[in-house]
Amino acid sequence: MDPRIEKRLGLKQLVDKVVSADEAAALISDGDVVGMSGFTRAGDAKVVPMALAERAKNEKFKIDIYTGASLGPEVDKYLAEAGAIRKRGPFIGDPGIRNLINSGEVTYVDAHLSHNAELVRQGIIGPIKYLIMEAAAITEDGLIIPTTSVGNSPIFAQYAENIIIELNLSHPESLIGIHDIYVPAQQGEREPIPMTNVKERLGEIGIRVAPEKIKAIVVSEEPDAPSLIVPPDEETQNMANILLDFFRSEIKAGRLTNSLMPLQSGVGSVANAVLDGFADSEFENLVVASEVLQDAVFNLIDAGKVSFAAATSITLSEELQKKVYGNLERYADKLCLRPQEISNHPELIRRLGLISINTALELDIYGNVNSTHVSGTKMMNGIGGSGDFARNARLGIFVTKSYAKGGAISSIVPMVSHVDHTEHDVDVIVTEQGIADLRGLAPKERAALIIENCAHPDFKEQLRDYYNRAVEATGNSQTPHILEEALSWHVNLAKNKTMKKEVTNA
Ligand code: COA
């Protein structure tokens, strides 16, 4: 046996389980519910899904796939496009599966990422026939060491009837020790989660499973697909500066200190760019308590700004993958990866007092946020953890550029076409135009701030006009709307490819 495999396969009774990807893929049957490791294109199984995709070219079968979050192209492009996915949850990001969801070929269950584990416990997700999980090693005492994400693998491992391990030799062995696996008991028998500080470790370094559940081990050397974020630009830099000034004013008001509170920052380019803005600031000794660690967090560790970062996954661009995984020892004592049930747990988010920064697709003049549905009907990615964090954070901040698609779309609309985060979950809004601090404000107070501070100049007058007429039409009601007009901006966009009003009247 390859000495590299021998080194990572500590539990010797499993040696005879090593098989090819094709042999492992053959274990999956039509109609199976399959759990998979992986979260934001990190730590996902790769070679077994590709073998399944090959199988699907010659054989008709469909399976339900539940994961931590979005996976790389092996599942969310190739397996999906091979027609082998019936149902998928709880988060996606690949355009391949997005198109299939939006054409009705894949059924998609978009869910809060902290909720999945409870659904598995209750048997709503399941029975899980197989867990296909990427691992960096299996220790002598039978702990499965995850790779660059933990996601839902611990709960899947507990409930799955069978497990296929992809032992990935391309991940550094120094990943061993950065995971902290703690799985709460059933509701009703559960203790409080024993964490009062993000740095505290709660559990074991790997996932404990009954070895007899492991039916196959496949060796892989495929790296994670790199993240697709685009670098910061002038506008995202501006948003970062606005947010930093807001934090300074919170310090002045005595609500925060120079190390703020644990920071959560969402997926995507905008949230990454905003976090990058801390690099040249006076803030220090920052702690990150997020679900995903993107490039910016490692740049901030390098800049000496972040002293510790915990999450459930690490998803990096190609450049940062080389830097971080080529030198993981340097970061290891500042990192911790936990199950998503813990990283996103409402109990901990509230107890630790997180500052949560997530991205909106659009928001309305009263502060309701749409993060998931383009024009109310087409799925973008999913709610991910944004709802877990926004509702329970000490400060729920949403960032977005004030416009999209070259200026044809206003990100601030009279009424959102889909609601992910209600006005009650949204404390602060930041665009490149400015900030609206909505805390303690009534709907009409919010509308004035959002329109004047955050809307793009091209749409301000149009928003003011709608709002003023709505106040008049409703006799100055609590939340003024003209219902027949509230979604007319989206209708205009569908018909005329712009939300600008003059085209509606043309
Ligand atoms: N209407 C239509 N399209 C819009 C839009 C709107 N109001 N606002 C943005 N878009 C488009 C952009 O044009 C861009 O399209 P492109 O890929 O064709 O260029 C795309 O949406 C992404 O927008 P971008 O501004 O680049 O933002 P992003 O990469 O930061 O992603 C979200 C933004 C909202 C899609 C992303 O953050 C997300 O999926 N959030 C939900 C999950 C979440 O918040 N998880 C957080 C916990 S980690």
XYZ file of C-alpha atoms and ligand atoms in Angstrom:
554
model
C 0.000 0.000 0.000
C 1.109 3.573 -0.805
C 2.848 4.746 2.428
C 0.927 8.031 2.212
C -2.340 6.089 2.445
C -0.993 3.872 5.195
C -0.054 6.931 7.219
C -3.531 8.431 6.979
C -5.477 5.238 7.445
C -4.806 4.646 11.117
C -7.598 2.120 11.767
C -6.018 -0.900 10.095
C -9.184 -3.016 10.091
C -10.414 -0.684 7.307
C -7.539 -1.374 4.890
C -9.555 -3.954 2.956
C -12.316 -1.372 2.389
C -10.135 0.589 -0.052
C -11.813 0.389 -3.476
C -12.017 2.378 -6.706
C -14.389 5.333 -7.128
C -16.473 3.267 -9.584
C -16.878 0.456 -7.068
C -17.957 2.909 -4.365
C -20.360 4.720 -6.724
C -21.966 1.364 -7.585
C -23.169 1.079 -3.964
C -25.621 3.968 -4.440
C -29.109 2.993 -5.646
C -31.916 4.820 -7.420
C -34.032 6.734 -4.875
C -31.386 6.834 -2.118
C -31.181 9.783 0.242
C -27.495 10.665 0.338
C -25.736 12.984 2.774
C -22.525 14.543 1.531
C -19.742 16.458 3.196
C -18.912 19.903 1.856
C -19.689 23.512 2.504
C -19.168 26.432 0.080
C -17.092 24.317 -2.345
C -14.815 23.140 0.468
C -14.315 19.661 1.908
C -16.687 17.972 -0.526
C -16.263 14.471 -1.909
C -15.129 14.689 -5.521
C -14.125 11.419 -7.177
C -17.125 9.310 -6.078
C -19.616 11.965 -7.337
C -17.712 12.094 -10.658
C -17.961 8.293 -10.901
C -21.689 8.611 -10.153
C -22.005 11.231 -12.901
C -20.310 8.819 -15.323
C -22.711 6.049 -14.249
C -25.660 8.370 -14.842
C -24.675 8.703 -18.520
C -25.668 5.063 -19.117
C -28.163 4.371 -16.386
C -31.268 6.177 -15.190
C -31.230 6.886 -11.468
C -32.044 9.840 -9.251
C -30.986 10.523 -5.693
C -31.721 13.160 -3.057
C -28.607 15.010 -1.904
C -28.268 16.929 1.340
C -25.024 18.648 2.237
C -23.576 21.295 4.461
C -23.954 23.992 1.818
C -22.877 24.556 -1.811
C -20.562 21.980 -3.393
C -18.022 22.165 -6.182
C -18.752 21.287 -9.812
C -18.512 17.491 -9.331
C -21.965 17.392 -7.715
C -23.591 20.749 -8.415
C -22.612 20.807 -12.083
C -21.670 17.380 -13.474
C -23.891 15.113 -11.382
C -26.760 17.616 -11.618
C -26.407 18.003 -15.396
C -26.287 14.208 -15.756
C -29.866 14.266 -14.450
C -29.080 12.211 -11.326
C -30.313 14.654 -8.665
C -34.001 14.587 -7.738
C -33.921 16.783 -4.659
C -31.191 19.037 -3.271
C -30.741 21.004 -0.074
C -29.876 23.214 1.752
C -27.682 25.680 -0.276
C -26.188 25.860 -3.769
C -23.927 28.242 -5.665
C -23.080 26.627 -8.981
C -24.823 28.041 -12.080
C -25.249 24.446 -13.355
C -27.629 23.335 -10.621
C -29.105 26.849 -10.290
C -30.380 26.593 -13.884
C -31.842 23.132 -13.260
C -33.607 24.375 -10.124
C -35.010 27.361 -11.986
C -36.298 25.159 -14.802
C -37.944 22.761 -12.358
C -35.704 19.784 -13.107
C -34.227 19.665 -9.607
C -36.422 20.176 -6.536
C -34.646 22.472 -4.119
C -35.251 22.893 -0.397
C -33.642 26.150 0.672
C -33.200 26.112 4.456
C -31.516 27.869 7.357
C -28.206 26.058 7.694
C -28.558 25.557 11.450
C -31.879 23.751 10.979
C -30.740 20.690 8.987
C -29.332 18.735 11.898
C -32.652 18.919 13.760
C -34.480 17.747 10.618
C -32.146 14.752 10.433
C -32.792 13.958 14.116
C -36.545 14.115 13.513
C -36.331 11.910 10.436
C -37.679 14.622 8.120
C -34.403 14.345 6.193
C -33.818 10.619 5.785
C -33.514 7.772 6.189
C -29.994 8.548 4.964
C -28.782 5.523 3.062
C -25.213 6.745 2.526
C -22.962 9.526 3.727
C -20.199 10.284 1.209
C -17.585 12.197 3.111
C -14.164 13.601 2.341
C -11.587 12.962 5.077
C -7.986 13.977 5.673
C -7.353 10.881 7.806
C -8.912 8.141 9.895
C -7.134 7.918 13.219
C -6.097 4.686 14.964
C -9.011 5.022 17.336
C -11.469 5.465 14.485
C -12.044 9.222 14.372
C -12.733 10.515 10.867
C -10.859 13.784 10.391
C -12.747 16.106 8.027
C -10.856 18.317 5.594
C -11.634 21.969 4.850
C -15.216 21.922 6.088
C -17.265 20.123 8.719
C -20.774 21.138 7.680
C -23.430 18.534 8.475
C -21.089 15.524 8.325
C -21.249 14.757 12.091
C -25.046 14.494 12.150
C -25.131 12.621 8.826
C -22.511 10.198 10.181
C -24.653 9.563 13.249
C -27.805 8.802 11.248
C -26.527 7.370 7.936
C -26.870 3.617 7.494
C -23.604 3.424 5.517
C -20.573 5.631 4.945
C -18.217 6.041 1.987
C -15.000 7.890 2.814
C -12.962 9.799 0.257
C -9.512 9.903 1.788
C -8.000 12.995 0.194
C -4.205 13.090 0.213
C -4.018 16.577 -1.317
C -5.116 18.224 1.931
C -2.295 18.867 4.401
C -2.007 16.518 7.369
C -1.723 19.607 9.526
C -5.531 19.851 9.270
C -5.549 17.237 12.038
C -6.358 19.109 15.221
C -8.169 22.152 13.812
C -11.641 20.575 13.983
C -13.806 20.677 17.091
C -16.650 18.180 16.785
C -19.443 18.601 19.300
C -22.902 17.238 18.551
C -25.802 18.261 20.808
C -28.119 15.567 22.150
C -31.787 15.203 21.199
C -34.024 18.156 22.063
C -35.440 17.613 25.508
C -32.302 15.794 26.690
C -29.901 18.553 25.709
C -27.549 20.580 27.916
C -26.682 24.222 27.160
C -23.810 24.353 24.645
C -20.783 24.907 26.922
C -19.209 27.851 25.121
C -18.813 31.394 26.436
C -15.813 32.331 24.298
C -15.266 31.575 20.605
C -11.826 30.115 21.347
C -13.111 27.399 23.688
C -13.015 23.863 22.306
C -16.007 21.661 23.047
C -15.437 18.278 21.461
C -13.153 15.872 19.650
C -10.782 16.470 16.724
C -12.774 14.156 14.461
C -16.098 12.426 13.909
C -16.588 9.203 15.841
C -18.435 6.536 13.829
C -19.012 2.837 14.201
C -16.298 1.373 11.864
C -18.731 -1.255 10.519
C -20.751 1.557 8.898
C -17.786 2.337 6.626
C -18.463 0.352 3.456
C -15.824 1.826 1.158
C -12.744 4.045 1.231
C -11.689 5.764 -1.980
C -8.370 7.566 -2.286
C -8.432 10.977 -3.922
C -5.961 13.768 -4.646
C -8.427 16.314 -6.040
C -8.106 19.771 -4.458
C -11.129 21.892 -3.501
C -12.547 23.993 -6.321
C -11.305 27.546 -5.706
C -13.821 30.156 -4.595
C -15.207 32.479 -7.250
C -15.140 35.791 -5.411
C -14.038 38.880 -7.271
C -11.538 41.262 -5.624
C -12.623 44.460 -3.825
C -13.389 47.495 -6.007
C -13.765 51.203 -5.228
C -17.404 50.819 -4.212
C -16.929 47.850 -1.888
C -13.944 49.695 -0.395
C -16.268 52.632 0.182
C -18.791 50.351 1.891
C -16.033 49.034 4.141
C -15.046 52.590 5.094
C -18.653 53.474 5.896
C -18.947 50.399 8.105
C -15.665 51.130 9.890
C -16.864 54.668 10.640
C -20.075 53.201 12.014
C -18.084 50.931 14.344
C -16.053 53.974 15.468
C -19.275 55.784 16.360
C -20.443 52.704 18.301
C -17.179 52.776 20.272
C -17.712 56.473 21.002
C -21.215 55.685 22.216
C -19.727 53.063 24.574
C -21.451 50.124 22.898
C -18.310 48.508 21.444
C -14.581 48.404 22.112
C -11.679 48.495 19.687
C -11.814 44.725 19.240
C -15.566 44.952 18.535
C -17.518 41.716 19.103
C -17.033 38.396 17.256
C -17.531 39.059 13.546
C -19.542 36.969 11.115
C -19.225 37.757 7.459
C -21.334 36.136 4.747
C -20.574 34.450 1.455
C -19.806 36.274 -1.771
C -17.625 39.030 -3.109
C -19.237 41.951 -1.330
C -18.981 40.536 2.204
C -15.374 39.455 1.548
C -14.431 42.900 0.251
C -16.045 44.639 3.199
C -14.114 42.470 5.659
C -10.906 43.195 3.723
C -11.402 46.843 4.659
C -10.345 46.109 8.256
C -6.742 45.503 7.107
C -5.762 49.181 7.193
C -7.876 50.111 10.202
C -6.997 50.708 13.847
C -9.192 47.778 14.991
C -7.256 44.896 16.475
C -7.492 41.626 18.311
C -10.572 40.849 16.248
C -12.241 37.464 16.555
C -14.167 35.914 13.682
C -17.097 33.585 14.453
C -18.588 32.828 11.088
C -19.770 29.914 8.995
C -17.272 30.397 6.195
C -13.778 31.855 6.233
C -13.018 33.520 2.899
C -9.742 35.113 1.706
C -10.186 38.300 3.731
C -9.977 36.493 7.088
C -6.536 35.084 6.273
C -5.340 38.469 5.011
C -6.484 39.906 8.342
C -4.663 37.172 10.299
C -1.529 38.039 8.288
C -2.049 41.740 9.017
C -2.182 40.939 12.746
C -5.794 42.118 12.996
C -7.572 38.821 13.596
C -6.383 36.764 16.555
C -8.771 33.806 16.136
C -11.255 32.559 13.560
C -13.871 29.830 13.944
C -16.312 28.638 11.276
C -17.530 25.467 9.606
C -15.595 25.875 6.353
C -12.622 27.528 4.692
C -13.224 28.553 1.087
C -10.393 30.280 -0.706
C -9.326 31.605 -4.083
C -6.553 29.692 -5.851
C -3.908 32.158 -4.681
C -4.979 31.966 -1.036
C -5.307 28.156 -1.192
C -1.591 27.993 -2.026
C -0.672 30.447 0.686
C -2.818 28.992 3.471
C -2.628 25.249 2.787
C 1.060 25.482 1.879
C 1.673 26.909 5.335
C -1.207 25.768 7.508
C 0.974 25.332 10.625
C 1.241 29.106 10.707
C -2.524 29.498 11.042
C -3.469 26.296 12.866
C -3.532 27.684 16.421
C -5.740 30.563 15.264
C -8.332 28.377 13.539
C -11.186 26.096 14.476
C -13.743 24.321 12.276
C -16.998 23.175 13.879
C -20.227 21.512 12.715
C -22.552 24.051 11.089
C -25.092 23.263 13.779
C -22.637 24.885 16.230
C -21.142 27.681 14.079
C -24.680 28.840 13.244
C -26.400 28.019 16.520
C -28.859 30.722 17.635
C -27.984 30.041 21.286
C -24.308 30.840 20.674
C -24.845 33.698 18.231
C -26.986 35.471 20.837
C -24.756 34.561 23.799
C -21.524 35.643 22.129
C -23.072 38.873 20.789
C -22.012 38.546 17.164
C -21.780 41.344 14.658
C -23.165 39.804 11.542
C -22.494 41.154 8.031
C -24.418 39.569 5.152
C -25.309 40.536 1.615
C -28.710 41.429 0.216
C -29.816 41.063 -3.380
C -32.436 43.745 -2.763
C -34.084 45.458 0.171
C -37.118 47.641 0.532
C -37.755 51.084 1.929
C -38.827 49.567 5.271
C -35.782 47.308 5.652
C -37.065 43.890 4.541
C -34.300 41.984 2.753
C -34.341 39.550 -0.156
C -31.120 37.490 -0.293
C -32.267 34.620 -2.434
C -34.764 35.234 -5.239
C -34.021 37.332 -8.314
C -37.220 39.273 -9.050
C -39.060 37.071 -6.563
C -39.047 33.911 -8.676
C -35.570 32.741 -9.695
C -33.368 31.143 -7.040
C -29.922 32.670 -6.709
C -28.131 30.546 -4.062
C -30.246 30.213 -0.953
C -30.598 31.800 2.476
C -27.560 29.953 3.799
C -26.698 31.025 7.304
C -27.754 34.626 6.833
C -31.034 34.049 8.686
C -29.370 32.131 11.519
C -27.060 35.067 12.076
C -29.189 38.120 11.258
C -32.030 37.239 13.612
C -29.821 36.325 16.563
C -26.855 38.667 16.200
C -26.239 41.628 18.454
C -25.970 43.696 15.286
C -27.468 42.405 12.029
C -25.902 44.333 9.160
C -26.779 43.939 5.468
C -24.538 45.241 2.721
C -25.254 45.575 -0.989
C -24.381 47.853 -3.843
C -27.266 50.253 -4.402
C -27.662 49.096 -7.998
C -27.159 45.973 -10.118
C -26.751 45.071 -13.806
C -25.014 48.264 -14.846
C -27.608 50.510 -13.175
C -30.777 49.028 -14.678
C -31.770 47.616 -11.285
C -32.155 49.490 -8.006
C -31.251 47.272 -5.051
C -33.645 49.407 -3.020
C -37.225 48.911 -4.091
C -40.649 49.871 -2.710
C -41.403 46.279 -1.681
C -39.047 43.300 -1.905
C -40.208 40.624 -4.310
C -39.332 37.892 -1.766
C -38.623 38.221 1.966
C -35.775 36.348 3.639
C -35.064 38.747 6.485
C -37.955 40.748 7.806
C -37.578 44.355 8.942
C -37.316 42.980 12.499
C -34.054 41.179 11.712
C -32.280 44.040 9.988
C -30.427 46.566 12.151
C -28.146 48.377 9.728
C -27.968 48.740 5.945
C -24.841 49.804 4.076
C -24.484 50.585 0.381
C -21.707 52.459 -1.400
C -23.943 55.532 -1.016
C -24.142 55.466 2.769
C -25.581 53.853 5.874
C -29.016 53.546 7.489
C -28.963 52.641 11.178
C -32.483 51.305 11.640
C -32.282 50.326 15.298
C -35.157 51.675 17.319
C -36.851 53.222 14.291
C -40.458 52.864 13.128
C -41.182 52.009 9.467
C -41.663 55.604 8.275
C -38.491 56.728 10.063
C -36.646 53.852 8.368
C -37.968 54.681 4.906
C -36.666 58.241 5.081
C -33.184 57.075 6.114
C -32.934 54.218 3.624
C -34.024 56.356 0.662
C -31.893 59.386 1.537
C -28.734 57.563 2.695
C -28.571 54.297 0.769
C -30.418 54.551 -2.562
C -28.593 55.249 -5.806
C -29.077 58.878 -7.001
C -30.679 57.574 -10.229
C -33.533 56.037 -8.203
C -33.889 58.405 -5.240
C -36.559 60.670 -6.706
C -38.562 57.678 -7.897
C -38.462 56.151 -4.396
C -39.401 59.453 -2.713
C -42.310 59.818 -5.129
C -43.598 56.302 -4.366
C -43.233 56.778 -0.628
C -44.937 60.204 -0.524
C -47.875 58.976 -2.586
C -48.126 55.854 -0.396
C -48.294 58.002 2.756
C -51.076 60.033 1.193
C -52.970 57.070 -0.212
C -53.011 55.209 3.107
C -53.799 58.197 5.292
C -50.322 58.094 6.841
C -50.660 54.458 7.974
C -48.027 52.500 9.912
C -46.312 51.049 6.816
C -47.526 52.960 3.756
C -47.791 51.050 0.483
C -49.719 51.355 -2.742
C -50.336 47.652 -3.201
C -51.079 47.731 -6.924
C -47.792 49.561 -7.498
C -45.521 48.004 -4.865
C -44.029 45.390 -7.219
C -44.310 47.495 -10.382
C -40.551 48.073 -10.420
C -39.997 44.332 -10.940
C -42.746 44.210 -13.570
C -41.056 47.089 -15.362
C -37.738 45.233 -15.208
C -39.268 42.106 -16.710
C -40.923 44.085 -19.517
C -38.380 46.812 -20.237
C -35.121 45.504 -18.707
C -34.933 48.460 -16.347
C -36.511 49.665 -13.124
C -36.270 53.291 -14.260
C -39.704 54.808 -14.432
C -39.578 56.872 -17.617
C -39.424 53.616 -19.622
C -42.633 52.397 -17.913
C -44.405 55.480 -19.159
C -42.908 55.343 -22.635
N -31.544 41.748 -8.987
C -30.980 40.890 -9.876
N -29.691 40.490 -9.816
C -28.927 41.007 -8.830
C -29.425 41.912 -7.889
C -30.811 42.277 -7.991
N -31.357 43.122 -7.121
N -28.434 42.249 -7.052
C -27.339 41.549 -7.429
N -27.636 40.821 -8.510
C -26.728 39.947 -9.241
C -25.411 40.613 -9.582
O -25.532 41.376 -10.773
C -24.494 39.424 -9.739
O -24.770 38.822 -10.980
P -23.618 38.205 -11.904
O -23.102 37.033 -11.109
O -24.349 37.811 -13.144
O -22.618 39.303 -12.064
C -24.992 38.452 -8.667
O -26.346 38.862 -8.379
C -24.164 38.481 -7.379
O -24.160 39.777 -6.882
P -22.872 40.492 -6.287
O -23.212 41.936 -6.153
O -21.649 40.134 -7.056
O -22.831 39.936 -4.804
P -22.191 38.682 -4.055
O -21.240 37.855 -4.854
O -21.651 39.268 -2.815
O -23.474 37.763 -3.756
C -25.590 37.186 -2.772
C -24.610 38.310 -3.176
C -26.779 37.830 -2.081
C -26.046 36.420 -4.008
C -24.825 36.211 -1.815
O -24.282 36.932 -0.744
C -25.752 35.135 -1.251
O -25.983 34.108 -1.869
N -26.312 35.386 -0.050
C -27.274 34.488 0.579
C -26.610 33.525 1.514
C -25.930 34.220 2.634
O -26.042 35.404 2.845
N -25.201 33.492 3.425
C -24.546 34.157 4.521
C -24.087 33.338 5.569
S -22.429 32.829 5.136
